């Protein structure tokens, strides 16, 4: 039986699960397969391999594997949603901290606005020096300005996300919620 590849058999029916078996989510995938196919979520990968060792799947096993794949997709969507919710909560927390510090009259209440202002001014200064003013700069100064521009470009995005919110994060969160709703309707 050394030539038998049970992952390929699963891949023919449930490609999402087969992909997960080859990565860091292999344990979760095996648990779902074992639960649906064997009725034992605590079964090992070897137990699953033994159960599928014939190389052909019964109709019940095919249905169970497809069901397992759907369950796995729902669980992964829930994980994505939880990760996104944690990111959003972290962003809200940072904004709320600024509000709370301002309300309490703290001297560091204007830390985030000052840092944000420095980043925005620095970003536009780099744009001005690199693209608008045509001045000959020494090679090392030009390289330093390019590096600063790259770093400030990333920071500028973070400043915008802090003050305006992250539409990309909101989109991912909405996509995760829609995926869970679609899976629940099936």
CSV table of C-alpha atoms in Angstrom, one decimal:
chain,number,residue,atom,x,y,z
A,1,UNK,CA,0.0,0.0,0.0
A,2,UNK,CA,3.0,2.3,-0.1
A,3,UNK,CA,1.9,3.8,-3.4
A,4,UNK,CA,-1.5,4.8,-2.2
A,5,UNK,CA,-2.0,8.5,-1.8
A,6,UNK,CA,-5.1,9.1,0.3
A,7,UNK,CA,-4.6,12.9,-0.1
A,8,UNK,CA,-5.1,12.6,-3.8
A,9,UNK,CA,-8.3,10.6,-3.2
A,10,UNK,CA,-9.6,13.4,-1.0
A,11,UNK,CA,-8.4,16.0,-3.5
A,12,UNK,CA,-10.6,14.5,-6.2
A,13,UNK,CA,-13.7,15.1,-4.1
A,14,UNK,CA,-12.7,18.0,-1.7
A,15,UNK,CA,-9.8,20.0,-3.1
A,16,UNK,CA,-9.9,22.6,-0.4
A,17,UNK,CA,-9.4,20.0,2.3
A,18,UNK,CA,-6.6,18.3,0.3
A,19,UNK,CA,-4.8,21.7,0.0
A,20,UNK,CA,-5.1,22.2,3.8
A,21,UNK,CA,-3.6,18.7,4.4
A,22,UNK,CA,-0.4,19.9,2.8
A,23,UNK,CA,0.0,23.0,5.0
A,24,UNK,CA,-0.2,24.4,8.6
A,25,UNK,CA,-3.9,23.6,8.8
A,26,UNK,CA,-3.4,19.8,8.3
A,27,UNK,CA,-4.4,19.0,11.8
A,28,UNK,CA,-7.7,20.8,11.6
A,29,UNK,CA,-8.4,19.3,8.2
A,30,UNK,CA,-7.7,15.7,9.5
A,31,UNK,CA,-10.0,16.4,12.5
A,32,UNK,CA,-12.9,17.5,10.2
A,33,UNK,CA,-12.4,14.6,7.8
A,34,UNK,CA,-12.2,12.1,10.7
A,35,UNK,CA,-15.4,13.5,12.2
A,36,UNK,CA,-17.3,13.4,9.0
A,37,UNK,CA,-16.0,10.2,7.4
A,38,UNK,CA,-15.3,8.1,10.5
A,39,UNK,CA,-17.6,9.8,13.0
A,40,UNK,CA,-14.6,10.2,15.3
A,41,UNK,CA,-13.0,13.7,15.5
A,42,UNK,CA,-10.2,12.4,17.6
A,43,UNK,CA,-9.0,9.9,14.9
A,44,UNK,CA,-5.5,10.2,13.6
A,45,UNK,CA,-4.3,10.8,10.1
A,46,UNK,CA,-3.3,7.2,10.0
A,47,UNK,CA,-6.9,6.2,10.9
A,48,UNK,CA,-8.2,8.3,8.1
A,49,UNK,CA,-5.7,6.8,5.7
A,50,UNK,CA,-6.7,3.3,6.7
A,51,UNK,CA,-10.3,4.1,6.2
A,52,UNK,CA,-9.7,5.4,2.7
A,53,UNK,CA,-7.1,2.8,1.8
A,54,UNK,CA,-9.2,1.2,-0.9
A,55,UNK,CA,-8.5,4.1,-3.2
A,56,UNK,CA,-12.2,4.4,-4.1
A,57,UNK,CA,-14.8,6.2,-2.1
A,58,UNK,CA,-18.3,5.1,-1.3
A,59,UNK,CA,-21.2,7.5,-2.0
A,60,UNK,CA,-21.5,8.1,1.7
A,61,UNK,CA,-17.8,8.9,2.0
A,62,UNK,CA,-18.0,11.4,-1.0
A,63,UNK,CA,-21.0,13.1,0.6
A,64,UNK,CA,-19.1,13.2,4.0
A,65,UNK,CA,-16.0,14.6,2.4
A,66,UNK,CA,-17.9,17.3,0.6
A,67,UNK,CA,-19.7,18.1,3.8
A,68,UNK,CA,-16.4,18.2,5.7
A,69,UNK,CA,-15.0,20.7,3.1
A,70,UNK,CA,-18.0,23.0,3.5
A,71,UNK,CA,-17.6,22.8,7.3
A,72,UNK,CA,-13.9,23.6,6.9
A,73,UNK,CA,-14.6,26.6,4.7
A,74,UNK,CA,-17.1,27.9,7.3
A,75,UNK,CA,-14.6,27.5,10.1
A,76,UNK,CA,-11.8,29.2,8.1
A,77,UNK,CA,-14.2,32.1,7.3
A,78,UNK,CA,-15.0,32.4,11.1
A,79,UNK,CA,-11.2,32.5,11.8
A,80,UNK,CA,-10.8,35.2,9.2
A,81,UNK,CA,-13.7,37.1,10.6
A,82,UNK,CA,-12.3,36.8,14.2
A,83,UNK,CA,-8.9,38.0,13.0
A,84,UNK,CA,-10.5,41.0,11.2
A,85,UNK,CA,-12.6,41.8,14.3
A,86,UNK,CA,-9.5,41.8,16.4
A,87,UNK,CA,-7.8,44.2,14.0
A,88,UNK,CA,-10.8,46.5,13.9
A,89,UNK,CA,-11.0,46.5,17.8
A,90,UNK,CA,-7.3,47.3,17.9
A,91,UNK,CA,-7.8,50.3,15.6
A,92,UNK,CA,-10.8,51.4,17.6
A,93,UNK,CA,-8.8,51.1,20.8
A,94,UNK,CA,-6.1,53.3,19.5
A,95,UNK,CA,-8.5,56.0,18.4
A,96,UNK,CA,-10.4,55.8,21.7
A,97,UNK,CA,-7.1,56.1,23.6
A,98,UNK,CA,-6.5,59.5,21.8
A,99,UNK,CA,-10.0,60.6,22.7
A,100,UNK,CA,-9.7,59.5,26.3
A,101,UNK,CA,-6.3,61.2,26.7
A,102,UNK,CA,-7.8,64.4,25.3
A,103,UNK,CA,-10.7,64.3,27.7
A,104,UNK,CA,-8.5,63.8,30.7
A,105,UNK,CA,-6.3,66.7,29.7
A,106,UNK,CA,-3.2,64.5,29.4
A,107,UNK,CA,0.0,66.1,28.0
A,108,UNK,CA,0.5,63.3,25.6
A,109,UNK,CA,-3.0,63.6,24.1
A,110,UNK,CA,-1.6,65.2,21.0
A,111,UNK,CA,1.1,62.6,20.4
A,112,UNK,CA,-0.8,60.8,17.6
A,113,UNK,CA,-1.8,64.0,15.9
A,114,UNK,CA,1.7,65.4,16.1
A,115,UNK,CA,3.3,62.2,14.8
A,116,UNK,CA,0.7,62.0,12.1
A,117,UNK,CA,1.4,65.6,11.0
A,118,UNK,CA,5.1,64.9,10.9
A,119,UNK,CA,4.6,61.9,8.7
A,120,UNK,CA,2.3,63.7,6.3
A,121,UNK,CA,4.5,66.7,6.1
A,122,UNK,CA,7.6,64.5,5.6
A,123,UNK,CA,5.8,62.5,2.9
A,124,UNK,CA,4.8,65.5,0.9
A,125,UNK,CA,8.2,67.1,1.4
A,126,UNK,CA,9.8,63.9,-0.1
A,127,UNK,CA,7.4,64.1,-3.1
A,128,UNK,CA,8.3,67.8,-3.5
A,129,UNK,CA,12.0,67.2,-3.4
A,130,UNK,CA,12.0,64.0,-5.6
A,131,UNK,CA,9.4,64.9,-8.2
A,132,UNK,CA,8.7,68.6,-8.4
A,133,UNK,CA,12.0,70.4,-7.7
A,134,UNK,CA,14.6,69.4,-10.3
A,135,UNK,CA,17.7,69.9,-8.3
A,136,UNK,CA,20.9,68.0,-8.5
A,137,UNK,CA,21.4,66.1,-5.3
A,138,UNK,CA,24.5,64.1,-4.3
A,139,UNK,CA,24.0,60.4,-4.9
A,140,UNK,CA,23.9,59.5,-1.2
A,141,UNK,CA,21.4,62.3,-0.4
A,142,UNK,CA,19.2,61.1,-3.3
A,143,UNK,CA,19.4,57.5,-2.0
A,144,UNK,CA,18.5,58.6,1.5
A,145,UNK,CA,15.6,60.6,0.2
A,146,UNK,CA,14.3,57.6,-1.7
A,147,UNK,CA,14.6,55.4,1.4
A,148,UNK,CA,12.8,58.0,3.5
A,149,UNK,CA,10.1,58.3,0.8
A,150,UNK,CA,9.5,54.5,0.9
A,151,UNK,CA,9.3,54.4,4.7
A,152,UNK,CA,7.0,57.5,4.8
A,153,UNK,CA,4.8,56.0,2.1
A,154,UNK,CA,4.0,53.1,4.4
A,155,UNK,CA,3.6,55.3,7.4
A,156,UNK,CA,1.3,57.6,5.4
A,157,UNK,CA,-1.0,54.7,4.7
A,158,UNK,CA,-1.1,53.8,8.4
A,159,UNK,CA,-1.9,57.5,9.3
A,160,UNK,CA,-4.7,57.5,6.8
A,161,UNK,CA,-6.1,54.2,8.2
A,162,UNK,CA,-5.8,55.5,11.8
A,163,UNK,CA,-7.7,58.7,11.1
A,164,UNK,CA,-10.0,57.7,8.3
A,165,UNK,CA,-10.4,53.9,8.8
A,166,UNK,CA,-9.3,51.0,6.7
A,167,UNK,CA,-11.7,50.4,3.8
A,168,UNK,CA,-9.6,47.3,2.9
A,169,UNK,CA,-10.1,45.9,6.4
A,170,UNK,CA,-13.8,46.7,6.2
A,171,UNK,CA,-14.1,44.9,2.9
A,172,UNK,CA,-12.3,41.8,4.2
A,173,UNK,CA,-14.6,41.7,7.2
A,174,UNK,CA,-17.7,42.1,5.0
A,175,UNK,CA,-16.4,39.3,2.7
A,176,UNK,CA,-15.9,37.0,5.6
A,177,UNK,CA,-19.5,37.6,6.9
A,178,UNK,CA,-20.9,37.1,3.4
A,179,UNK,CA,-19.0,33.8,3.1
A,180,UNK,CA,-20.3,32.5,6.4
A,181,UNK,CA,-23.9,33.5,5.4
A,182,UNK,CA,-23.5,31.7,2.1
A,183,UNK,CA,-22.2,28.6,3.7
A,184,UNK,CA,-25.0,28.5,6.3
A,185,UNK,CA,-27.6,28.8,3.5
A,186,UNK,CA,-26.2,25.6,1.7
